[in-house]
Amino acid sequence: MPDWLNLTPPVRDDMLSAGPTEEEQVLWVMREDPAVKGARVPSRALSLRDRLATGGEGHSMTRQYAIALAGILLVLRIGIGQELGDRLLVGYWHNWGFSPNSLQLSVLPEAYDVINISFAVPTEAFGAEMAFDPDPGIYPDPQDFIDDFAALQAAGKKVLLSIGGANAAIHVETEQDAALFAQSMAGLVMQYGFDGVDIDLEGGSLTLDAGDNDYRNPTTARIVYFIAGIEALLRAFPEGLILSMAPETAYVQGAYSFYGGIWGAYLPVIHALREELSYIHVQRYNTGSMFGRDGVVYEPATADFHVAMADMLLAGFALPNGDVFDPLSHDQVLIGLPASTQAAGTGYTTPAIVHDALDHLLTGVPAPGSSYSLAQPEGYPSFRGLMTWSVNWDVDNALEFSGSHRAYLDELGEPAGVMLRIRIVGQSVRLEWEDPEERLWQVYRSDEPWGMADAAEWIGSSVEGWFVDEGVDLGRPGFYWIELGEEWRRRGFRRSVRKGSGLVGAVLRAPEGYV
């Protein structure tokens, strides 16, 4: 590990007050309904010290650890690739042999867009310091792993480091744990050049303490400090890291019937990181039947089960205390599936049934015999794709998963529309978009993040493909969208842009041919 990743690096006061250059502030980020995210880019370096100094919701961090992590992020300026495709096929790779096979990265199927390396694990049981080394049974010479890793990236694949897994619980319970977790993960990302991090916490890594009933303001130390550690890691890379999650159903949709213990324990993490989250693929395997947002119980491995579980994240769902879990963006959700009957105890779903579920989600048209009604009847055209456990099991099953689903996703093509980007110049925000027809676009700004069109402020219009919002308070959250008319607003074709310490942008697209 490099010397500069020591816990207490020398940090000058002038370094801590330095902000990014104008060039660094041109941020490409999300695309939303009916579009696709490009990247999730953390706030500028300065914000980390301020954030960790308070540790989030009422938890203070010592100056030692706050400055240490601020020092880390000020040093990390590597260019990690962020842009993701419109439709994703994600697969996990086993960093161990003989179960069911030993595969080097050089022989993985080309069908996958993202490879999750499984797993980074704690250096001690229930610890917070993370470690990863290529399995010597697969890679006797670690340099071969590094070479194959680089070849995957050169071929356009994104390679993420997945943390945890079923057999390696991670406990981040104190401010020291959060610092150690972020420090060790930053070292691994730097060492190998990972494009991002996948959160696959199981086995009690996240549990809600008694009385912790508000997912927006968690009080469980193991959850509060894990969030702080992830936020620190993300802000350590100004160019951005892909962030994905792979919770089990109990940790997410299970909160519909009970919120406590492991039931719903991921919700505070998802909510706190929803602006940084690239996508989530809940594991639809090794699960029993689950309630949908409509109060009906659905059985695993059916089209209705997959549609209902996805709809809970796409449209939000009620919690037992009367609260509602806010929906994610439509392109933040994937379906997680086993690649064969042997890959998981339950949940294997034939390609035909998976495609029925995807058809329903994407178009709103259910398969014959379906009883589930989408919260958004017209469907979710920007629904992102599929994940599988695992690439190894896919290879063992004659590539049934990647072969059938890659072809399906490719036939969908890209959601069309107008793309918006955000540029920060001094205290102004410049919105830029491409519209060859040079139509008149209305520009709106709001302090509310999700669906608050009625509270939005109209700030102008333009036919020139750009608009400048002068004198913006960069220290407050802010959300922007552009639109062509009232009908579009009511249908919700917009994407918000979050401002924090340094302002994070987002991308919006309108329907093709909209007038």
Short mmCIF file of C-alpha atoms in Angstrom, two decimals:
data_model
loop_
_atom_site.label_atom_id
_atom_site.label_comp_id
_atom_site.label_asym_id
_atom_site.label_seq_id
_atom_site.Cartn_x
_atom_site.Cartn_y
_atom_site.Cartn_z
CA MET A 1 0.00 0.00 0.00
CA PRO A 2 1.43 3.43 -0.87
CA ASP A 3 2.87 5.49 1.99
CA TRP A 4 0.34 8.28 1.38
CA LEU A 5 -2.47 5.95 2.43
CA ASN A 6 -1.25 5.95 6.02
CA LEU A 7 -3.99 6.93 8.43
CA THR A 8 -2.48 10.32 9.27
CA PRO A 9 -0.91 11.73 6.08
CA PRO A 10 0.55 15.23 6.12
CA VAL A 11 -2.14 17.59 4.89
CA ARG A 12 -1.55 21.30 4.44
CA ASP A 13 -4.29 23.79 5.24
CA ASP A 14 -4.01 25.25 1.75
CA MET A 15 -4.53 21.79 0.29
CA LEU A 16 -7.71 21.33 2.27
CA SER A 17 -9.13 24.61 1.02
CA ALA A 18 -8.25 24.03 -2.63
CA GLY A 19 -11.12 23.41 -5.00
CA PRO A 20 -11.19 21.71 -8.39
CA THR A 21 -10.30 23.49 -11.58
CA GLU A 22 -13.02 24.53 -14.00
CA GLU A 23 -12.07 21.60 -16.22
CA GLU A 24 -12.55 19.18 -13.33
CA GLN A 25 -16.00 20.61 -12.74
CA VAL A 26 -17.39 19.50 -16.08
CA LEU A 27 -19.22 16.43 -14.86
CA TRP A 28 -21.07 13.85 -16.96
CA VAL A 29 -23.53 11.96 -14.86
CA MET A 30 -26.98 10.36 -15.01
CA ARG A 31 -29.57 9.95 -17.71
CA GLU A 32 -33.14 9.17 -16.81
CA ASP A 33 -36.51 8.07 -18.07
CA PRO A 34 -36.56 7.08 -20.82
CA ALA A 35 -32.76 7.11 -20.86
CA VAL A 36 -29.69 5.79 -19.23
CA LYS A 37 -27.16 6.87 -16.66
CA GLY A 38 -23.70 7.61 -17.85
CA ALA A 39 -21.92 8.01 -14.55
CA ARG A 40 -22.31 8.86 -10.92
CA VAL A 41 -19.70 11.43 -9.99
CA PRO A 42 -18.96 12.29 -6.35
CA SER A 43 -18.64 15.85 -5.09
CA ARG A 44 -15.35 17.71 -5.20
CA ALA A 45 -12.51 16.85 -2.82
CA LEU A 46 -13.14 19.66 -0.34
CA SER A 47 -16.52 18.29 0.68
CA LEU A 48 -15.13 15.08 2.19
CA ARG A 49 -13.53 16.73 5.17
CA ASP A 50 -16.68 18.73 5.82
CA ARG A 51 -18.87 15.65 5.48
CA LEU A 52 -16.77 13.37 7.67
CA ALA A 53 -16.29 16.06 10.27
CA THR A 54 -19.94 15.48 11.20
CA GLY A 55 -20.15 11.86 10.06
CA GLY A 56 -23.63 12.28 8.65
CA GLU A 57 -26.66 12.27 10.89
CA GLY A 58 -25.38 13.55 14.20
CA HIS A 59 -22.27 11.34 14.43
CA SER A 60 -19.07 13.31 14.85
CA MET A 61 -15.74 12.14 13.50
CA THR A 62 -12.45 13.04 15.07
CA ARG A 63 -10.24 15.53 13.26
CA GLN A 64 -7.56 12.86 12.89
CA TYR A 65 -9.71 10.60 10.73
CA ALA A 66 -11.46 13.38 8.87
CA ILE A 67 -8.15 14.93 7.83
CA ALA A 68 -6.70 11.52 7.00
CA LEU A 69 -9.50 10.77 4.56
CA ALA A 70 -9.43 14.28 3.15
CA GLY A 71 -5.75 13.71 2.48
CA ILE A 72 -6.53 10.50 0.65
CA LEU A 73 -9.03 12.08 -1.69
CA LEU A 74 -6.81 15.05 -2.47
CA VAL A 75 -4.13 12.68 -3.71
CA LEU A 76 -6.37 10.42 -5.78
CA ARG A 77 -6.72 11.98 -9.23
CA ILE A 78 -6.65 8.93 -11.45
CA GLY A 79 -8.93 8.71 -14.48
CA ILE A 80 -11.23 5.78 -13.83
CA GLY A 81 -13.72 5.13 -16.63
CA GLN A 82 -17.35 5.74 -15.70
CA GLU A 83 -19.58 5.72 -18.74
CA LEU A 84 -22.01 2.82 -18.86
CA GLY A 85 -24.20 1.54 -21.64
CA ASP A 86 -27.94 1.88 -21.97
CA ARG A 87 -28.55 -1.84 -21.36
CA LEU A 88 -26.35 -3.82 -19.01
CA LEU A 89 -25.49 -7.45 -18.54
CA VAL A 90 -23.58 -7.85 -15.28
CA GLY A 91 -21.85 -11.01 -14.05
CA TYR A 92 -19.83 -12.06 -11.01
CA TRP A 93 -16.47 -13.79 -11.41
CA HIS A 94 -15.28 -16.33 -8.82
CA ASN A 95 -11.89 -15.59 -7.31
CA TRP A 96 -11.62 -19.24 -6.30
CA GLY A 97 -11.41 -22.48 -8.18
CA PHE A 98 -13.35 -25.69 -8.79
CA SER A 99 -16.82 -24.39 -7.95
CA PRO A 100 -17.92 -24.99 -10.63
CA ASN A 101 -14.74 -24.20 -12.58
CA SER A 102 -11.59 -22.11 -12.62
CA LEU A 103 -11.76 -19.29 -15.14
CA GLN A 104 -9.16 -16.69 -15.90
CA LEU A 105 -10.44 -13.27 -16.90
CA SER A 106 -9.05 -13.73 -20.39
CA VAL A 107 -11.65 -16.40 -21.25
CA LEU A 108 -14.80 -14.69 -19.97
CA PRO A 109 -17.69 -14.35 -22.45
CA GLU A 110 -17.72 -11.09 -24.37
CA ALA A 111 -21.46 -10.70 -23.78
CA TYR A 112 -20.98 -9.10 -20.36
CA ASP A 113 -20.70 -5.34 -19.93
CA VAL A 114 -19.65 -5.39 -16.28
CA ILE A 115 -17.60 -7.97 -14.40
CA ASN A 116 -17.83 -8.00 -10.61
CA ILE A 117 -14.72 -9.51 -9.04
CA SER A 118 -15.79 -11.61 -6.04
CA PHE A 119 -14.80 -10.67 -3.37
CA ALA A 120 -12.84 -8.20 -1.29
CA VAL A 121 -13.12 -9.46 2.29
CA PRO A 122 -12.12 -8.24 5.75
CA THR A 123 -8.61 -9.01 6.93
CA GLU A 124 -10.19 -10.44 10.10
CA ALA A 125 -13.63 -11.80 10.92
CA PHE A 126 -16.23 -9.03 11.19
CA GLY A 127 -13.57 -6.43 10.48
CA ALA A 128 -13.57 -3.21 8.47
CA GLU A 129 -10.14 -3.34 6.81
CA MET A 130 -10.55 -4.86 3.35
CA ALA A 131 -8.18 -7.04 1.35
CA PHE A 132 -8.11 -8.66 -2.06
CA ASP A 133 -5.57 -10.90 -3.78
CA PRO A 134 -6.00 -13.00 -6.93
CA ASP A 135 -6.46 -16.66 -6.09
CA PRO A 136 -3.07 -18.35 -6.63
CA GLY A 137 -4.80 -21.47 -7.90
CA ILE A 138 -6.17 -19.44 -10.82
CA TYR A 139 -3.33 -16.95 -11.12
CA PRO A 140 -0.03 -18.34 -9.83
CA ASP A 141 1.58 -15.14 -11.11
CA PRO A 142 -0.45 -12.08 -9.94
CA GLN A 143 0.86 -10.10 -12.89
CA ASP A 144 -1.18 -12.31 -15.20
CA PHE A 145 -4.31 -11.23 -13.33
CA ILE A 146 -3.31 -7.59 -13.73
CA ASP A 147 -2.70 -8.11 -17.45
CA ASP A 148 -6.04 -9.88 -17.99
CA PHE A 149 -7.78 -7.22 -15.92
CA ALA A 150 -6.33 -4.48 -18.11
CA ALA A 151 -7.32 -6.37 -21.26
CA LEU A 152 -10.94 -6.50 -20.10
CA GLN A 153 -10.96 -2.75 -19.61
CA ALA A 154 -9.26 -2.19 -22.96
CA ALA A 155 -12.10 -4.18 -24.53
CA GLY A 156 -14.60 -1.76 -23.05
CA LYS A 157 -15.66 -3.80 -20.05
CA LYS A 158 -16.12 -2.28 -16.60
CA VAL A 159 -14.53 -4.20 -13.76
CA LEU A 160 -15.87 -3.69 -10.25
CA LEU A 161 -14.63 -4.97 -6.91
CA SER A 162 -17.46 -6.65 -5.03
CA ILE A 163 -17.25 -6.58 -1.25
CA GLY A 164 -18.45 -9.15 1.24
CA GLY A 165 -20.47 -12.00 -0.18
CA ALA A 166 -22.29 -14.70 1.74
CA ASN A 167 -19.29 -15.83 3.81
CA ALA A 168 -17.49 -12.62 4.78
CA ALA A 169 -19.45 -10.31 7.05
CA ILE A 170 -18.15 -6.72 7.25
CA HIS A 171 -18.78 -4.60 10.35
CA VAL A 172 -18.15 -0.87 10.09
CA GLU A 173 -19.31 0.32 13.49
CA THR A 174 -17.16 3.30 14.50
CA GLU A 175 -15.58 6.37 12.96
CA GLN A 176 -12.24 4.55 13.04
CA ASP A 177 -13.82 1.62 11.18
CA ALA A 178 -15.21 3.99 8.53
CA ALA A 179 -11.78 5.54 7.99
CA LEU A 180 -10.07 2.14 7.84
CA PHE A 181 -12.66 0.78 5.44
CA ALA A 182 -12.38 3.75 3.07
CA GLN A 183 -8.59 3.77 3.30
CA SER A 184 -8.20 0.07 2.54
CA MET A 185 -10.75 0.11 -0.29
CA ALA A 186 -9.13 3.17 -1.85
CA GLY A 187 -5.83 1.30 -1.83
CA LEU A 188 -7.35 -1.69 -3.64
CA VAL A 189 -9.06 0.49 -6.25
CA MET A 190 -5.77 2.27 -6.86
CA GLN A 191 -3.69 -0.92 -6.92
CA TYR A 192 -5.73 -2.63 -9.64
CA GLY A 193 -7.61 0.26 -11.26
CA PHE A 194 -11.14 -0.93 -10.55
CA ASP A 195 -13.90 1.03 -12.27
CA GLY A 196 -16.12 0.86 -9.22
CA VAL A 197 -17.40 -1.02 -6.20
CA ASP A 198 -20.27 -3.45 -5.74
CA ILE A 199 -21.86 -3.77 -2.29
CA ASP A 200 -22.81 -7.39 -1.62
CA LEU A 201 -23.24 -7.39 2.16
CA GLU A 202 -24.88 -10.48 3.59
CA GLY A 203 -24.62 -12.56 6.75
CA GLY A 204 -25.65 -9.84 9.18
CA SER A 205 -23.27 -7.17 7.88
CA LEU A 206 -26.25 -4.80 7.99
CA THR A 207 -28.91 -5.14 10.67
CA LEU A 208 -31.21 -2.54 12.16
CA ASP A 209 -31.07 -1.94 15.91
CA ALA A 210 -34.28 -1.91 17.90
CA GLY A 211 -35.97 1.48 17.62
CA ASP A 212 -34.23 2.41 14.36
CA ASN A 213 -37.42 3.07 12.40
CA ASP A 214 -36.61 5.89 9.94
CA TYR A 215 -34.67 4.85 6.86
CA ARG A 216 -33.94 8.49 6.06
CA ASN A 217 -32.25 9.06 9.43
CA PRO A 218 -30.72 5.77 10.61
CA THR A 219 -29.30 5.46 14.11
CA THR A 220 -27.73 1.99 13.93
CA ALA A 221 -23.98 2.52 14.14
CA ARG A 222 -23.20 -0.36 11.76
CA ILE A 223 -25.33 1.33 9.09
CA VAL A 224 -24.40 4.97 9.80
CA TYR A 225 -20.66 4.30 9.66
CA PHE A 226 -20.85 1.99 6.66
CA ILE A 227 -22.58 4.77 4.75
CA ALA A 228 -19.87 7.20 5.93
CA GLY A 229 -17.16 4.81 4.75
CA ILE A 230 -18.70 4.40 1.29
CA GLU A 231 -19.21 8.15 0.94
CA ALA A 232 -15.58 8.72 1.88
CA LEU A 233 -14.44 6.18 -0.70
CA LEU A 234 -16.57 7.71 -3.45
CA ARG A 235 -15.36 11.21 -2.72
CA ALA A 236 -11.80 9.97 -2.83
CA PHE A 237 -12.16 9.64 -6.60
CA PRO A 238 -13.28 12.95 -8.15
CA GLU A 239 -13.50 11.32 -11.58
CA GLY A 240 -16.13 8.97 -10.22
CA LEU A 241 -16.63 5.33 -9.38
CA ILE A 242 -19.42 3.07 -10.51
CA LEU A 243 -21.45 2.04 -7.47
CA SER A 244 -23.74 -0.99 -7.50
CA MET A 245 -25.54 -3.04 -4.87
CA ALA A 246 -26.67 -6.67 -4.69
CA PRO A 247 -28.86 -7.08 -1.59
CA GLU A 248 -31.05 -10.06 -0.87
CA THR A 249 -34.81 -9.55 -1.06
CA ALA A 250 -35.28 -9.58 2.74
CA TYR A 251 -32.99 -6.54 3.05
CA VAL A 252 -35.07 -4.49 0.59
CA GLN A 253 -38.56 -5.65 -0.39
CA GLY A 254 -38.88 -7.49 2.93
CA ALA A 255 -39.42 -4.10 4.58
CA TYR A 256 -42.94 -4.05 3.17
CA SER A 257 -44.07 -6.51 5.85
CA PHE A 258 -41.55 -5.78 8.63
CA TYR A 259 -38.84 -3.16 9.19
CA GLY A 260 -36.19 -4.31 11.66
CA GLY A 261 -33.21 -6.64 11.98
CA ILE A 262 -32.15 -7.63 8.48
CA TRP A 263 -35.62 -6.80 7.11
CA GLY A 264 -35.19 -3.55 5.22
CA ALA A 265 -31.65 -3.03 6.52
CA TYR A 266 -30.41 -1.94 3.07
CA LEU A 267 -33.00 0.84 2.75
CA PRO A 268 -31.00 3.47 4.68
CA VAL A 269 -27.93 2.63 2.58
CA ILE A 270 -29.82 2.83 -0.71
CA HIS A 271 -31.46 6.08 0.29
CA ALA A 272 -28.29 7.76 1.53
CA LEU A 273 -26.42 6.81 -1.65
CA ARG A 274 -29.25 7.07 -4.18
CA GLU A 275 -27.61 9.99 -6.02
CA GLU A 276 -24.29 8.15 -6.23
CA LEU A 277 -25.85 4.76 -6.97
CA SER A 278 -25.30 3.66 -10.55
CA TYR A 279 -27.67 0.71 -10.28
CA ILE A 280 -28.97 -1.98 -7.95
CA HIS A 281 -29.68 -5.63 -8.73
CA VAL A 282 -31.52 -7.31 -5.88
CA GLN A 283 -30.82 -11.05 -5.73
CA ARG A 284 -34.02 -12.76 -6.90
CA TYR A 285 -32.66 -16.12 -5.75
CA ASN A 286 -32.28 -18.00 -2.49
CA THR A 287 -35.51 -16.29 -1.49
CA GLY A 288 -38.98 -17.36 -0.59
CA SER A 289 -42.22 -15.77 -1.68
CA MET A 290 -42.46 -12.00 -1.15
CA PHE A 291 -45.11 -9.32 -0.94
CA GLY A 292 -45.37 -6.92 -3.85
CA ARG A 293 -46.22 -3.25 -3.38
CA ASP A 294 -49.85 -4.22 -4.02
CA GLY A 295 -50.00 -6.44 -0.93
CA VAL A 296 -50.12 -9.67 -2.95
CA VAL A 297 -47.64 -12.48 -2.35
CA TYR A 298 -45.63 -13.57 -5.41
CA GLU A 299 -43.66 -16.77 -5.91
CA PRO A 300 -39.99 -16.80 -7.03
CA ALA A 301 -38.97 -17.70 -10.57
CA THR A 302 -42.18 -16.34 -12.10
CA ALA A 303 -42.56 -13.32 -14.37
CA ASP A 304 -44.91 -11.64 -11.91
CA PHE A 305 -42.39 -12.07 -9.09
CA HIS A 306 -39.62 -10.35 -11.05
CA VAL A 307 -41.92 -7.57 -12.22
CA ALA A 308 -43.38 -7.00 -8.76
CA MET A 309 -39.97 -6.91 -7.04
CA ALA A 310 -38.65 -4.44 -9.63
CA ASP A 311 -41.76 -2.26 -9.41
CA MET A 312 -41.20 -1.80 -5.68
CA LEU A 313 -37.95 0.03 -6.42
CA LEU A 314 -39.22 1.75 -9.56
CA ALA A 315 -42.38 3.15 -7.99
CA GLY A 316 -41.65 3.02 -4.26
CA PHE A 317 -43.53 1.05 -1.65
CA ALA A 318 -45.22 1.45 1.70
CA LEU A 319 -43.57 0.51 4.99
CA PRO A 320 -45.36 -0.90 8.05
CA ASN A 321 -45.14 2.43 9.91
CA GLY A 322 -47.00 4.26 7.15
CA ASP A 323 -43.87 5.78 5.61
CA VAL A 324 -43.00 5.21 1.95
CA PHE A 325 -39.68 4.18 0.48
CA ASP A 326 -39.00 6.67 -2.31
CA PRO A 327 -38.57 5.24 -5.82
CA LEU A 328 -35.27 5.05 -7.62
CA SER A 329 -34.70 6.27 -11.15
CA HIS A 330 -35.89 3.84 -13.77
CA ASP A 331 -32.42 3.16 -15.10
CA GLN A 332 -31.05 2.40 -11.64
CA VAL A 333 -32.75 -1.00 -11.43
CA LEU A 334 -31.68 -4.40 -12.79
CA ILE A 335 -32.89 -7.93 -12.08
CA GLY A 336 -30.46 -10.31 -10.35
CA LEU A 337 -30.74 -13.98 -11.39
CA PRO A 338 -28.86 -17.27 -11.02
CA ALA A 339 -27.29 -18.50 -14.25
CA SER A 340 -28.41 -22.11 -13.72
CA THR A 341 -30.35 -24.37 -11.42
CA GLN A 342 -27.10 -25.22 -9.64
CA ALA A 343 -26.01 -21.61 -9.09
CA ALA A 344 -28.54 -21.01 -6.30
CA GLY A 345 -30.96 -22.92 -4.13
CA THR A 346 -34.00 -21.20 -5.64
CA GLY A 347 -34.78 -18.59 -8.24
CA TYR A 348 -33.54 -20.05 -11.52
CA THR A 349 -35.82 -18.64 -14.21
CA THR A 350 -35.93 -19.79 -17.81
CA PRO A 351 -34.96 -17.22 -20.45
CA ALA A 352 -38.50 -17.17 -21.85
CA ILE A 353 -39.98 -16.21 -18.48
CA VAL A 354 -37.27 -13.59 -17.92
CA HIS A 355 -38.10 -12.04 -21.28
CA ASP A 356 -41.79 -12.00 -20.38
CA ALA A 357 -40.89 -10.04 -17.24
CA LEU A 358 -38.67 -7.64 -19.17
CA ASP A 359 -41.36 -7.09 -21.81
CA HIS A 360 -43.82 -6.19 -19.07
CA LEU A 361 -41.39 -3.82 -17.34
CA LEU A 362 -40.23 -2.11 -20.52
CA THR A 363 -43.53 -1.77 -22.37
CA GLY A 364 -46.25 -2.23 -19.77
CA VAL A 365 -47.64 -5.20 -21.72
CA PRO A 366 -47.98 -8.25 -19.45
CA ALA A 367 -47.50 -11.82 -20.57
CA PRO A 368 -50.59 -14.03 -20.91
CA GLY A 369 -51.66 -15.19 -17.48
CA SER A 370 -49.97 -12.35 -15.61
CA SER A 371 -51.92 -10.90 -12.70
CA TYR A 372 -49.60 -8.02 -11.78
CA SER A 373 -50.39 -4.41 -12.71
CA LEU A 374 -47.48 -1.97 -12.94
CA ALA A 375 -47.66 1.23 -10.93
CA GLN A 376 -46.76 3.01 -14.20
CA PRO A 377 -49.01 1.28 -16.75
CA GLU A 378 -46.95 2.37 -19.77
CA GLY A 379 -43.89 0.62 -18.37
CA TYR A 380 -40.33 1.79 -17.79
CA PRO A 381 -38.53 2.11 -21.16
CA SER A 382 -35.17 2.83 -19.54
CA PHE A 383 -35.12 -0.28 -17.35
CA ARG A 384 -31.45 -1.19 -17.29
CA GLY A 385 -30.92 -4.94 -17.62
CA LEU A 386 -29.83 -8.09 -15.81
CA MET A 387 -27.24 -9.40 -13.37
CA THR A 388 -26.25 -13.01 -12.84
CA TRP A 389 -24.60 -15.15 -10.25
CA SER A 390 -22.36 -15.92 -11.95
CA VAL A 391 -20.21 -15.85 -15.07
CA ASN A 392 -18.64 -19.11 -13.89
CA TRP A 393 -22.03 -20.81 -13.61
CA ASP A 394 -23.04 -19.34 -16.98
CA VAL A 395 -20.01 -20.95 -18.61
CA ASP A 396 -20.83 -24.19 -16.80
CA ASN A 397 -24.36 -24.01 -18.25
CA ALA A 398 -23.23 -23.60 -21.88
CA LEU A 399 -23.72 -19.79 -21.83
CA GLU A 400 -27.50 -20.04 -21.66
CA PHE A 401 -27.77 -16.86 -19.60
CA SER A 402 -25.48 -14.54 -21.53
CA GLY A 403 -26.36 -15.95 -24.92
CA SER A 404 -30.11 -15.53 -24.61
CA HIS A 405 -30.20 -12.29 -22.65
CA ARG A 406 -27.47 -10.44 -24.55
CA ALA A 407 -29.41 -10.92 -27.75
CA TYR A 408 -32.62 -9.70 -26.10
CA LEU A 409 -31.00 -6.56 -24.69
CA ASP A 410 -29.24 -5.76 -27.96
CA GLU A 411 -32.54 -5.87 -29.83
CA LEU A 412 -33.96 -3.17 -27.57
CA GLY A 413 -31.54 -0.53 -28.81
CA GLU A 414 -30.96 2.76 -27.01
CA PRO A 415 -33.71 4.89 -25.50
CA ALA A 416 -33.76 7.94 -27.72
CA GLY A 417 -33.95 11.56 -26.72
CA VAL A 418 -32.18 14.80 -25.92
CA MET A 419 -29.20 14.67 -23.58
CA LEU A 420 -28.44 17.36 -21.03
CA ARG A 421 -25.17 18.06 -19.25
CA ILE A 422 -24.17 20.40 -16.47
CA ARG A 423 -21.12 22.68 -16.32
CA ILE A 424 -20.15 24.76 -13.29
CA VAL A 425 -18.44 28.07 -14.02
CA GLY A 426 -17.67 30.11 -10.92
CA GLN A 427 -20.98 30.58 -9.10
CA SER A 428 -23.04 29.88 -12.22
CA VAL A 429 -24.51 26.68 -13.59
CA ARG A 430 -24.51 26.22 -17.36
CA LEU A 431 -26.95 23.69 -18.79
CA GLU A 432 -26.12 22.35 -22.26
CA TRP A 433 -28.16 20.04 -24.48
CA GLU A 434 -28.23 18.86 -28.07
CA ASP A 435 -31.42 19.32 -30.07
CA PRO A 436 -30.92 19.41 -33.87
CA GLU A 437 -34.48 20.73 -34.29
CA GLU A 438 -33.66 23.82 -32.15
CA ARG A 439 -36.98 23.67 -30.31
CA LEU A 440 -37.87 25.99 -27.45
CA TRP A 441 -37.00 24.33 -24.14
CA GLN A 442 -38.29 25.54 -20.77
CA VAL A 443 -35.82 25.40 -17.86
CA TYR A 444 -36.86 24.69 -14.27
CA ARG A 445 -35.06 24.64 -10.93
CA SER A 446 -36.21 23.25 -7.59
CA ASP A 447 -34.89 22.52 -4.11
CA GLU A 448 -36.89 19.31 -4.04
CA PRO A 449 -35.43 16.14 -5.52
CA TRP A 450 -38.17 13.72 -6.49
CA GLY A 451 -41.22 14.57 -8.57
CA MET A 452 -41.83 18.00 -7.06
CA ALA A 453 -42.84 19.67 -10.32
CA ASP A 454 -45.47 21.83 -8.64
CA ALA A 455 -42.78 23.33 -6.41
CA ALA A 456 -40.43 24.03 -9.32
CA GLU A 457 -39.39 27.51 -10.37
CA TRP A 458 -39.36 28.38 -14.06
CA ILE A 459 -36.07 30.18 -14.66
CA GLY A 460 -36.12 30.72 -18.41
CA SER A 461 -36.16 29.17 -21.85
CA SER A 462 -33.82 28.71 -24.77
CA VAL A 463 -33.68 27.49 -28.35
CA GLU A 464 -29.87 27.71 -28.48
CA GLY A 465 -29.05 24.48 -26.67
CA TRP A 466 -27.75 26.14 -23.51
CA PHE A 467 -28.89 28.15 -20.50
CA VAL A 468 -26.94 29.80 -17.66
CA ASP A 469 -28.32 30.01 -14.11
CA GLU A 470 -26.48 32.88 -12.45
CA GLY A 471 -25.51 33.28 -8.80
CA VAL A 472 -26.28 29.76 -7.62
CA ASP A 473 -25.78 28.78 -3.97
CA LEU A 474 -23.48 25.79 -4.44
CA GLY A 475 -23.83 24.80 -0.80
CA ARG A 476 -27.50 23.82 -1.11
CA PRO A 477 -29.14 20.90 -2.91
CA GLY A 478 -30.62 21.88 -6.24
CA PHE A 479 -32.41 20.12 -9.07
CA TYR A 480 -32.82 21.04 -12.72
CA TRP A 481 -34.75 19.83 -15.71
CA ILE A 482 -35.68 21.02 -19.14
CA GLU A 483 -38.94 20.31 -20.89
CA LEU A 484 -40.95 21.00 -24.02
CA GLY A 485 -44.42 21.33 -22.54
CA GLU A 486 -46.85 20.70 -19.74
CA GLU A 487 -47.71 17.20 -20.94
CA TRP A 488 -44.09 16.14 -20.60
CA ARG A 489 -43.91 17.50 -17.06
CA ARG A 490 -47.01 15.63 -16.00
CA ARG A 491 -45.63 12.41 -17.42
CA GLY A 492 -42.48 12.93 -15.42
CA PHE A 493 -39.90 12.80 -18.16
CA ARG A 494 -37.26 14.67 -16.27
CA ARG A 495 -34.13 14.02 -14.29
CA SER A 496 -32.99 16.03 -11.31
CA VAL A 497 -29.49 17.29 -10.72
CA ARG A 498 -28.04 17.37 -7.26
CA LYS A 499 -25.88 20.13 -5.92
CA GLY A 500 -23.71 19.51 -2.90
CA SER A 501 -20.33 20.84 -1.89
CA GLY A 502 -19.15 21.44 -5.41
CA LEU A 503 -22.34 20.59 -7.34
CA VAL A 504 -23.04 17.31 -9.03
CA GLY A 505 -24.78 17.28 -12.39
CA ALA A 506 -27.19 14.93 -14.09
CA VAL A 507 -28.39 14.14 -17.58
CA LEU A 508 -31.97 14.23 -18.81
CA ARG A 509 -33.47 13.01 -22.04
CA ALA A 510 -36.81 13.68 -23.65
CA PRO A 511 -38.83 11.22 -25.71
CA GLU A 512 -37.80 10.90 -29.34
CA GLY A 513 -39.91 13.01 -31.61
CA TYR A 514 -41.65 14.83 -28.82
CA VAL A 515 -43.13 18.15 -29.98
#
